[in-house]
Amino acid sequence: MRTFFCSALALSLALALHPAAAQAPDDMLARMEAAQAEAQAQAVRPGDEELSCDALQAEMVATMQDPAVQTQMAQQGAWAQGQMDAADGARGQMMAMMGMSMFMGLASSFVPGLGYLQGAQQRAMSAGMEAQAQQNMAQSMQQAEGAMTIMPQLMRGQRLYELGQAKQCAFVQEQAPSQE
């Protein structure tokens, strides 16, 4: 009975907090779109079209080597690697849980009351997954905040790259993926 009450309380709290959590990503998306639009407007500068390929490349390198950009890219890379490592660990954990769940399902047909234990285990697993999902969302939003800080450099880099493409600059042709 106590487990049922705790599970019901946890479910009620999750449902009550869900709309608030859903609003945060929407707010973040709106802020990201606004930051991108502002950065795109600032990325266009008078005289850009007259820049030589060497000048475009030099400015692009300088823009991408900005310490803020380098720091943010390093943080993004470390976070992404952590997410991949966590996913690899979760895969092994899920395989073990599936085996245990299958065993419990089979055993519950022979042992009275074991099905209740299996249900409690599944509820606990679900609560853990929900907590992990919320943690992942918070981390993703933190990464998005960081990306917004370098949006002007990213949009300027994009502008320079597009100008290099239009002029068919060698530095752009070297970076273009081969189409075989």
mmCIF file with all atom_site columns, C-alpha atoms in Angstrom:
data_model
loop_
_atom_site.group_PDB
_atom_site.id
_atom_site.type_symbol
_atom_site.label_atom_id
_atom_site.label_alt_id
_atom_site.label_comp_id
_atom_site.label_asym_id
_atom_site.label_entity_id
_atom_site.label_seq_id
_atom_site.pdbx_PDB_ins_code
_atom_site.Cartn_x
_atom_site.Cartn_y
_atom_site.Cartn_z
_atom_site.occupancy
_atom_site.B_iso_or_equiv
_atom_site.pdbx_formal_charge
_atom_site.auth_seq_id
_atom_site.auth_comp_id
_atom_site.auth_asym_id
_atom_site.auth_atom_id
_atom_site.pdbx_PDB_model_num
ATOM 1   C CA . MET A 1 1   ? 0.000  0.000   0.000   1.00 0.00 ? 1   MET A CA 1
ATOM 2   C CA . ARG A 1 2   ? 2.843  2.363   0.875   1.00 0.00 ? 2   ARG A CA 1
ATOM 3   C CA . THR A 1 3   ? 4.530  1.664   -2.485  1.00 0.00 ? 3   THR A CA 1
ATOM 4   C CA . PHE A 1 4   ? 1.284  2.349   -4.296  1.00 0.00 ? 4   PHE A CA 1
ATOM 5   C CA . PHE A 1 5   ? 0.833  5.649   -2.430  1.00 0.00 ? 5   PHE A CA 1
ATOM 6   C CA . CYS A 1 6   ? 4.400  6.740   -3.196  1.00 0.00 ? 6   CYS A CA 1
ATOM 7   C CA . SER A 1 7   ? 3.996  5.783   -6.847  1.00 0.00 ? 7   SER A CA 1
ATOM 8   C CA . ALA A 1 8   ? 0.705  7.680   -7.085  1.00 0.00 ? 8   ALA A CA 1
ATOM 9   C CA . LEU A 1 9   ? 2.293  10.735  -5.445  1.00 0.00 ? 9   LEU A CA 1
ATOM 10  C CA . ALA A 1 10  ? 5.273  10.615  -7.815  1.00 0.00 ? 10  ALA A CA 1
ATOM 11  C CA . LEU A 1 11  ? 2.969  10.314  -10.825 1.00 0.00 ? 11  LEU A CA 1
ATOM 12  C CA . SER A 1 12  ? 0.837  13.230  -9.613  1.00 0.00 ? 12  SER A CA 1
ATOM 13  C CA . LEU A 1 13  ? 3.908  15.422  -9.158  1.00 0.00 ? 13  LEU A CA 1
ATOM 14  C CA . ALA A 1 14  ? 5.242  14.476  -12.585 1.00 0.00 ? 14  ALA A CA 1
ATOM 15  C CA . LEU A 1 15  ? 1.937  15.329  -14.232 1.00 0.00 ? 15  LEU A CA 1
ATOM 16  C CA . ALA A 1 16  ? 1.662  18.594  -12.331 1.00 0.00 ? 16  ALA A CA 1
ATOM 17  C CA . LEU A 1 17  ? 5.205  19.664  -13.225 1.00 0.00 ? 17  LEU A CA 1
ATOM 18  C CA . HIS A 1 18  ? 5.090  18.520  -16.843 1.00 0.00 ? 18  HIS A CA 1
ATOM 19  C CA . PRO A 1 19  ? 3.370  21.635  -18.280 1.00 0.00 ? 19  PRO A CA 1
ATOM 20  C CA . ALA A 1 20  ? 5.935  23.882  -16.590 1.00 0.00 ? 20  ALA A CA 1
ATOM 21  C CA . ALA A 1 21  ? 8.779  21.802  -17.980 1.00 0.00 ? 21  ALA A CA 1
ATOM 22  C CA . ALA A 1 22  ? 7.207  21.846  -21.449 1.00 0.00 ? 22  ALA A CA 1
ATOM 23  C CA . GLN A 1 23  ? 7.086  25.647  -21.449 1.00 0.00 ? 23  GLN A CA 1
ATOM 24  C CA . ALA A 1 24  ? 10.823 26.008  -20.847 1.00 0.00 ? 24  ALA A CA 1
ATOM 25  C CA . PRO A 1 25  ? 11.870 24.394  -24.174 1.00 0.00 ? 25  PRO A CA 1
ATOM 26  C CA . ASP A 1 26  ? 9.333  26.534  -26.036 1.00 0.00 ? 26  ASP A CA 1
ATOM 27  C CA . ASP A 1 27  ? 10.759 29.651  -24.388 1.00 0.00 ? 27  ASP A CA 1
ATOM 28  C CA . MET A 1 28  ? 14.295 28.495  -25.198 1.00 0.00 ? 28  MET A CA 1
ATOM 29  C CA . LEU A 1 29  ? 13.370 27.874  -28.830 1.00 0.00 ? 29  LEU A CA 1
ATOM 30  C CA . ALA A 1 30  ? 11.876 31.360  -29.147 1.00 0.00 ? 30  ALA A CA 1
ATOM 31  C CA . ARG A 1 31  ? 14.985 32.909  -27.609 1.00 0.00 ? 31  ARG A CA 1
ATOM 32  C CA . MET A 1 32  ? 17.238 30.851  -29.904 1.00 0.00 ? 32  MET A CA 1
ATOM 33  C CA . GLU A 1 33  ? 15.289 31.942  -32.978 1.00 0.00 ? 33  GLU A CA 1
ATOM 34  C CA . ALA A 1 34  ? 15.475 35.583  -31.893 1.00 0.00 ? 34  ALA A CA 1
ATOM 35  C CA . ALA A 1 35  ? 19.220 35.334  -31.220 1.00 0.00 ? 35  ALA A CA 1
ATOM 36  C CA . GLN A 1 36  ? 19.766 33.685  -34.600 1.00 0.00 ? 36  GLN A CA 1
ATOM 37  C CA . ALA A 1 37  ? 17.745 36.334  -36.445 1.00 0.00 ? 37  ALA A CA 1
ATOM 38  C CA . GLU A 1 38  ? 19.651 39.130  -34.714 1.00 0.00 ? 38  GLU A CA 1
ATOM 39  C CA . ALA A 1 39  ? 23.010 37.454  -35.381 1.00 0.00 ? 39  ALA A CA 1
ATOM 40  C CA . GLN A 1 40  ? 22.138 36.909  -39.050 1.00 0.00 ? 40  GLN A CA 1
ATOM 41  C CA . ALA A 1 41  ? 21.295 40.588  -39.420 1.00 0.00 ? 41  ALA A CA 1
ATOM 42  C CA . GLN A 1 42  ? 24.620 41.552  -37.815 1.00 0.00 ? 42  GLN A CA 1
ATOM 43  C CA . ALA A 1 43  ? 26.570 39.047  -39.957 1.00 0.00 ? 43  ALA A CA 1
ATOM 44  C CA . VAL A 1 44  ? 26.067 41.103  -43.115 1.00 0.00 ? 44  VAL A CA 1
ATOM 45  C CA . ARG A 1 45  ? 28.542 43.958  -43.281 1.00 0.00 ? 45  ARG A CA 1
ATOM 46  C CA . PRO A 1 46  ? 29.068 46.643  -45.914 1.00 0.00 ? 46  PRO A CA 1
ATOM 47  C CA . GLY A 1 47  ? 31.814 45.685  -48.333 1.00 0.00 ? 47  GLY A CA 1
ATOM 48  C CA . ASP A 1 48  ? 31.526 41.942  -47.769 1.00 0.00 ? 48  ASP A CA 1
ATOM 49  C CA . GLU A 1 49  ? 30.989 41.267  -51.471 1.00 0.00 ? 49  GLU A CA 1
ATOM 50  C CA . GLU A 1 50  ? 34.265 43.009  -52.355 1.00 0.00 ? 50  GLU A CA 1
ATOM 51  C CA . LEU A 1 51  ? 36.394 40.854  -50.045 1.00 0.00 ? 51  LEU A CA 1
ATOM 52  C CA . SER A 1 52  ? 38.910 38.632  -51.797 1.00 0.00 ? 52  SER A CA 1
ATOM 53  C CA . CYS A 1 53  ? 38.997 34.889  -51.197 1.00 0.00 ? 53  CYS A CA 1
ATOM 54  C CA . ASP A 1 54  ? 42.088 35.325  -49.012 1.00 0.00 ? 54  ASP A CA 1
ATOM 55  C CA . ALA A 1 55  ? 40.354 38.028  -46.952 1.00 0.00 ? 55  ALA A CA 1
ATOM 56  C CA . LEU A 1 56  ? 37.233 35.869  -46.578 1.00 0.00 ? 56  LEU A CA 1
ATOM 57  C CA . GLN A 1 57  ? 39.318 32.917  -45.428 1.00 0.00 ? 57  GLN A CA 1
ATOM 58  C CA . ALA A 1 58  ? 41.369 35.023  -43.000 1.00 0.00 ? 58  ALA A CA 1
ATOM 59  C CA . GLU A 1 59  ? 38.251 36.526  -41.433 1.00 0.00 ? 59  GLU A CA 1
ATOM 60  C CA . MET A 1 60  ? 36.557 33.135  -41.238 1.00 0.00 ? 60  MET A CA 1
ATOM 61  C CA . VAL A 1 61  ? 39.570 31.601  -39.472 1.00 0.00 ? 61  VAL A CA 1
ATOM 62  C CA . ALA A 1 62  ? 39.755 34.543  -37.060 1.00 0.00 ? 62  ALA A CA 1
ATOM 63  C CA . THR A 1 63  ? 36.031 34.303  -36.351 1.00 0.00 ? 63  THR A CA 1
ATOM 64  C CA . MET A 1 64  ? 36.145 30.574  -35.623 1.00 0.00 ? 64  MET A CA 1
ATOM 65  C CA . GLN A 1 65  ? 39.314 30.908  -33.523 1.00 0.00 ? 65  GLN A CA 1
ATOM 66  C CA . ASP A 1 66  ? 37.651 33.427  -31.220 1.00 0.00 ? 66  ASP A CA 1
ATOM 67  C CA . PRO A 1 67  ? 38.306 32.162  -27.667 1.00 0.00 ? 67  PRO A CA 1
ATOM 68  C CA . ALA A 1 68  ? 34.575 32.198  -26.871 1.00 0.00 ? 68  ALA A CA 1
ATOM 69  C CA . VAL A 1 69  ? 33.877 30.003  -29.909 1.00 0.00 ? 69  VAL A CA 1
ATOM 70  C CA . GLN A 1 70  ? 36.730 27.623  -29.086 1.00 0.00 ? 70  GLN A CA 1
ATOM 71  C CA . THR A 1 71  ? 35.614 27.313  -25.471 1.00 0.00 ? 71  THR A CA 1
ATOM 72  C CA . GLN A 1 72  ? 31.997 26.692  -26.411 1.00 0.00 ? 72  GLN A CA 1
ATOM 73  C CA . MET A 1 73  ? 32.937 24.152  -29.092 1.00 0.00 ? 73  MET A CA 1
ATOM 74  C CA . ALA A 1 74  ? 35.130 22.282  -26.604 1.00 0.00 ? 74  ALA A CA 1
ATOM 75  C CA . GLN A 1 75  ? 32.285 22.241  -24.077 1.00 0.00 ? 75  GLN A CA 1
ATOM 76  C CA . GLN A 1 76  ? 29.804 21.067  -26.720 1.00 0.00 ? 76  GLN A CA 1
ATOM 77  C CA . GLY A 1 77  ? 32.192 18.303  -27.798 1.00 0.00 ? 77  GLY A CA 1
ATOM 78  C CA . ALA A 1 78  ? 32.757 17.135  -24.234 1.00 0.00 ? 78  ALA A CA 1
ATOM 79  C CA . TRP A 1 79  ? 29.008 17.157  -23.552 1.00 0.00 ? 79  TRP A CA 1
ATOM 80  C CA . ALA A 1 80  ? 28.284 15.198  -26.740 1.00 0.00 ? 80  ALA A CA 1
ATOM 81  C CA . GLN A 1 81  ? 30.953 12.622  -25.850 1.00 0.00 ? 81  GLN A CA 1
ATOM 82  C CA . GLY A 1 82  ? 29.425 12.314  -22.383 1.00 0.00 ? 82  GLY A CA 1
ATOM 83  C CA . GLN A 1 83  ? 25.999 11.753  -23.926 1.00 0.00 ? 83  GLN A CA 1
ATOM 84  C CA . MET A 1 84  ? 27.376 9.022   -26.193 1.00 0.00 ? 84  MET A CA 1
ATOM 85  C CA . ASP A 1 85  ? 29.147 7.357   -23.264 1.00 0.00 ? 85  ASP A CA 1
ATOM 86  C CA . ALA A 1 86  ? 25.973 7.514   -21.177 1.00 0.00 ? 86  ALA A CA 1
ATOM 87  C CA . ALA A 1 87  ? 23.973 5.994   -24.034 1.00 0.00 ? 87  ALA A CA 1
ATOM 88  C CA . ASP A 1 88  ? 26.469 3.140   -24.305 1.00 0.00 ? 88  ASP A CA 1
ATOM 89  C CA . GLY A 1 89  ? 26.208 2.526   -20.549 1.00 0.00 ? 89  GLY A CA 1
ATOM 90  C CA . ALA A 1 90  ? 22.411 2.722   -20.655 1.00 0.00 ? 90  ALA A CA 1
ATOM 91  C CA . ARG A 1 91  ? 22.290 0.116   -23.426 1.00 0.00 ? 91  ARG A CA 1
ATOM 92  C CA . GLY A 1 92  ? 24.051 -2.435  -21.223 1.00 0.00 ? 92  GLY A CA 1
ATOM 93  C CA . GLN A 1 93  ? 21.861 -1.515  -18.275 1.00 0.00 ? 93  GLN A CA 1
ATOM 94  C CA . MET A 1 94  ? 18.695 -1.873  -20.359 1.00 0.00 ? 94  MET A CA 1
ATOM 95  C CA . MET A 1 95  ? 19.768 -5.332  -21.549 1.00 0.00 ? 95  MET A CA 1
ATOM 96  C CA . ALA A 1 96  ? 20.259 -6.419  -17.926 1.00 0.00 ? 96  ALA A CA 1
ATOM 97  C CA . MET A 1 97  ? 16.880 -4.947  -16.934 1.00 0.00 ? 97  MET A CA 1
ATOM 98  C CA . MET A 1 98  ? 15.154 -6.694  -19.833 1.00 0.00 ? 98  MET A CA 1
ATOM 99  C CA . GLY A 1 99  ? 16.632 -10.018 -18.725 1.00 0.00 ? 99  GLY A CA 1
ATOM 100 C CA . MET A 1 100 ? 15.501 -9.431  -15.145 1.00 0.00 ? 100 MET A CA 1
ATOM 101 C CA . SER A 1 101 ? 12.052 -8.350  -16.307 1.00 0.00 ? 101 SER A CA 1
ATOM 102 C CA . MET A 1 102 ? 11.666 -11.463 -18.446 1.00 0.00 ? 102 MET A CA 1
ATOM 103 C CA . PHE A 1 103 ? 12.766 -13.638 -15.525 1.00 0.00 ? 103 PHE A CA 1
ATOM 104 C CA . MET A 1 104 ? 10.356 -11.880 -13.152 1.00 0.00 ? 104 MET A CA 1
ATOM 105 C CA . GLY A 1 105 ? 7.516  -12.245 -15.669 1.00 0.00 ? 105 GLY A CA 1
ATOM 106 C CA . LEU A 1 106 ? 8.149  -15.955 -15.998 1.00 0.00 ? 106 LEU A CA 1
ATOM 107 C CA . ALA A 1 107 ? 8.653  -16.457 -12.276 1.00 0.00 ? 107 ALA A CA 1
ATOM 108 C CA . SER A 1 108 ? 5.491  -14.500 -11.405 1.00 0.00 ? 108 SER A CA 1
ATOM 109 C CA . SER A 1 109 ? 3.424  -17.167 -13.139 1.00 0.00 ? 109 SER A CA 1
ATOM 110 C CA . PHE A 1 110 ? 4.746  -19.685 -10.571 1.00 0.00 ? 110 PHE A CA 1
ATOM 111 C CA . VAL A 1 111 ? 5.168  -17.563 -7.425  1.00 0.00 ? 111 VAL A CA 1
ATOM 112 C CA . PRO A 1 112 ? 2.072  -15.742 -6.141  1.00 0.00 ? 112 PRO A CA 1
ATOM 113 C CA . GLY A 1 113 ? 2.636  -12.028 -5.491  1.00 0.00 ? 113 GLY A CA 1
ATOM 114 C CA . LEU A 1 114 ? 5.803  -11.802 -7.559  1.00 0.00 ? 114 LEU A CA 1
ATOM 115 C CA . GLY A 1 115 ? 3.878  -9.887  -10.238 1.00 0.00 ? 115 GLY A CA 1
ATOM 116 C CA . TYR A 1 116 ? 3.355  -7.083  -7.709  1.00 0.00 ? 116 TYR A CA 1
ATOM 117 C CA . LEU A 1 117 ? 7.114  -6.918  -7.175  1.00 0.00 ? 117 LEU A CA 1
ATOM 118 C CA . GLN A 1 118 ? 7.645  -6.785  -10.923 1.00 0.00 ? 118 GLN A CA 1
ATOM 119 C CA . GLY A 1 119 ? 5.129  -3.916  -11.200 1.00 0.00 ? 119 GLY A CA 1
ATOM 120 C CA . ALA A 1 120 ? 6.921  -2.017  -8.426  1.00 0.00 ? 120 ALA A CA 1
ATOM 121 C CA . GLN A 1 121 ? 10.217 -2.587  -10.200 1.00 0.00 ? 121 GLN A CA 1
ATOM 122 C CA . GLN A 1 122 ? 8.791  -1.237  -13.455 1.00 0.00 ? 122 GLN A CA 1
ATOM 123 C CA . ARG A 1 123 ? 7.372  1.845   -11.711 1.00 0.00 ? 123 ARG A CA 1
ATOM 124 C CA . ALA A 1 124 ? 10.741 2.537   -10.105 1.00 0.00 ? 124 ALA A CA 1
ATOM 125 C CA . MET A 1 125 ? 12.435 2.099   -13.455 1.00 0.00 ? 125 MET A CA 1
ATOM 126 C CA . SER A 1 126 ? 9.944  4.476   -15.063 1.00 0.00 ? 126 SER A CA 1
ATOM 127 C CA . ALA A 1 127 ? 10.529 7.102   -12.373 1.00 0.00 ? 127 ALA A CA 1
ATOM 128 C CA . GLY A 1 128 ? 14.278 6.792   -12.890 1.00 0.00 ? 128 GLY A CA 1
ATOM 129 C CA . MET A 1 129 ? 13.888 7.200   -16.634 1.00 0.00 ? 129 MET A CA 1
ATOM 130 C CA . GLU A 1 130 ? 11.703 10.289  -16.119 1.00 0.00 ? 130 GLU A CA 1
ATOM 131 C CA . ALA A 1 131 ? 14.312 11.815  -13.811 1.00 0.00 ? 131 ALA A CA 1
ATOM 132 C CA . GLN A 1 132 ? 17.033 11.087  -16.370 1.00 0.00 ? 132 GLN A CA 1
ATOM 133 C CA . ALA A 1 133 ? 14.936 12.629  -19.134 1.00 0.00 ? 133 ALA A CA 1
ATOM 134 C CA . GLN A 1 134 ? 14.483 15.812  -17.083 1.00 0.00 ? 134 GLN A CA 1
ATOM 135 C CA . GLN A 1 135 ? 18.214 15.936  -16.372 1.00 0.00 ? 135 GLN A CA 1
ATOM 136 C CA . ASN A 1 136 ? 18.953 15.497  -20.090 1.00 0.00 ? 136 ASN A CA 1
ATOM 137 C CA . MET A 1 137 ? 16.514 18.304  -20.931 1.00 0.00 ? 137 MET A CA 1
ATOM 138 C CA . ALA A 1 138 ? 18.188 20.628  -18.423 1.00 0.00 ? 138 ALA A CA 1
ATOM 139 C CA . GLN A 1 139 ? 21.618 19.824  -19.859 1.00 0.00 ? 139 GLN A CA 1
ATOM 140 C CA . SER A 1 140 ? 20.373 20.349  -23.419 1.00 0.00 ? 140 SER A CA 1
ATOM 141 C CA . MET A 1 141 ? 18.946 23.728  -22.473 1.00 0.00 ? 141 MET A CA 1
ATOM 142 C CA . GLN A 1 142 ? 22.249 24.661  -20.839 1.00 0.00 ? 142 GLN A CA 1
ATOM 143 C CA . GLN A 1 143 ? 24.070 23.750  -24.054 1.00 0.00 ? 143 GLN A CA 1
ATOM 144 C CA . ALA A 1 144 ? 21.592 25.840  -26.050 1.00 0.00 ? 144 ALA A CA 1
ATOM 145 C CA . GLU A 1 145 ? 22.263 28.804  -23.761 1.00 0.00 ? 145 GLU A CA 1
ATOM 146 C CA . GLY A 1 146 ? 25.953 28.422  -24.496 1.00 0.00 ? 146 GLY A CA 1
ATOM 147 C CA . ALA A 1 147 ? 25.324 28.234  -28.231 1.00 0.00 ? 147 ALA A CA 1
ATOM 148 C CA . MET A 1 148 ? 23.394 31.501  -28.071 1.00 0.00 ? 148 MET A CA 1
ATOM 149 C CA . THR A 1 149 ? 26.489 33.264  -26.715 1.00 0.00 ? 149 THR A CA 1
ATOM 150 C CA . ILE A 1 150 ? 28.436 32.491  -29.899 1.00 0.00 ? 150 ILE A CA 1
ATOM 151 C CA . MET A 1 151 ? 25.560 32.909  -32.343 1.00 0.00 ? 151 MET A CA 1
ATOM 152 C CA . PRO A 1 152 ? 27.047 36.139  -33.826 1.00 0.00 ? 152 PRO A CA 1
ATOM 153 C CA . GLN A 1 153 ? 30.329 34.381  -34.656 1.00 0.00 ? 153 GLN A CA 1
ATOM 154 C CA . LEU A 1 154 ? 28.524 31.360  -36.099 1.00 0.00 ? 154 LEU A CA 1
ATOM 155 C CA . MET A 1 155 ? 26.307 33.475  -38.328 1.00 0.00 ? 155 MET A CA 1
ATOM 156 C CA . ARG A 1 156 ? 29.270 35.582  -39.457 1.00 0.00 ? 156 ARG A CA 1
ATOM 157 C CA . GLY A 1 157 ? 31.147 32.378  -40.282 1.00 0.00 ? 157 GLY A CA 1
ATOM 158 C CA . GLN A 1 158 ? 28.164 31.151  -42.271 1.00 0.00 ? 158 GLN A CA 1
ATOM 159 C CA . ARG A 1 159 ? 27.997 34.454  -44.158 1.00 0.00 ? 159 ARG A CA 1
ATOM 160 C CA . LEU A 1 160 ? 31.702 34.289  -44.995 1.00 0.00 ? 160 LEU A CA 1
ATOM 161 C CA . TYR A 1 161 ? 31.379 30.678  -46.120 1.00 0.00 ? 161 TYR A CA 1
ATOM 162 C CA . GLU A 1 162 ? 28.450 31.529  -48.400 1.00 0.00 ? 162 GLU A CA 1
ATOM 163 C CA . LEU A 1 163 ? 30.408 34.416  -49.921 1.00 0.00 ? 163 LEU A CA 1
ATOM 164 C CA . GLY A 1 164 ? 33.320 32.040  -50.469 1.00 0.00 ? 164 GLY A CA 1
ATOM 165 C CA . GLN A 1 165 ? 30.990 29.586  -52.179 1.00 0.00 ? 165 GLN A CA 1
ATOM 166 C CA . ALA A 1 166 ? 29.619 32.290  -54.449 1.00 0.00 ? 166 ALA A CA 1
ATOM 167 C CA . LYS A 1 167 ? 33.157 33.302  -55.428 1.00 0.00 ? 167 LYS A CA 1
ATOM 168 C CA . GLN A 1 168 ? 34.210 29.645  -55.707 1.00 0.00 ? 168 GLN A CA 1
ATOM 169 C CA . CYS A 1 169 ? 37.103 30.214  -53.340 1.00 0.00 ? 169 CYS A CA 1
ATOM 170 C CA . ALA A 1 170 ? 39.600 27.379  -52.944 1.00 0.00 ? 170 ALA A CA 1
ATOM 171 C CA . PHE A 1 171 ? 39.171 27.186  -49.157 1.00 0.00 ? 171 PHE A CA 1
ATOM 172 C CA . VAL A 1 172 ? 35.471 26.425  -49.630 1.00 0.00 ? 172 VAL A CA 1
ATOM 173 C CA . GLN A 1 173 ? 36.058 23.924  -52.426 1.00 0.00 ? 173 GLN A CA 1
ATOM 174 C CA . GLU A 1 174 ? 38.525 22.013  -50.218 1.00 0.00 ? 174 GLU A CA 1
ATOM 175 C CA . GLN A 1 175 ? 35.942 21.723  -47.437 1.00 0.00 ? 175 GLN A CA 1
ATOM 176 C CA . ALA A 1 176 ? 33.011 20.754  -49.663 1.00 0.00 ? 176 ALA A CA 1
ATOM 177 C CA . PRO A 1 177 ? 32.032 17.081  -49.370 1.00 0.00 ? 177 PRO A CA 1
ATOM 178 C CA . SER A 1 178 ? 32.820 15.022  -52.444 1.00 0.00 ? 178 SER A CA 1
ATOM 179 C CA . GLN A 1 179 ? 29.801 13.937  -54.457 1.00 0.00 ? 179 GLN A CA 1
ATOM 180 C CA . GLU A 1 180 ? 30.674 10.455  -55.621 1.00 0.00 ? 180 GLU A CA 1
#
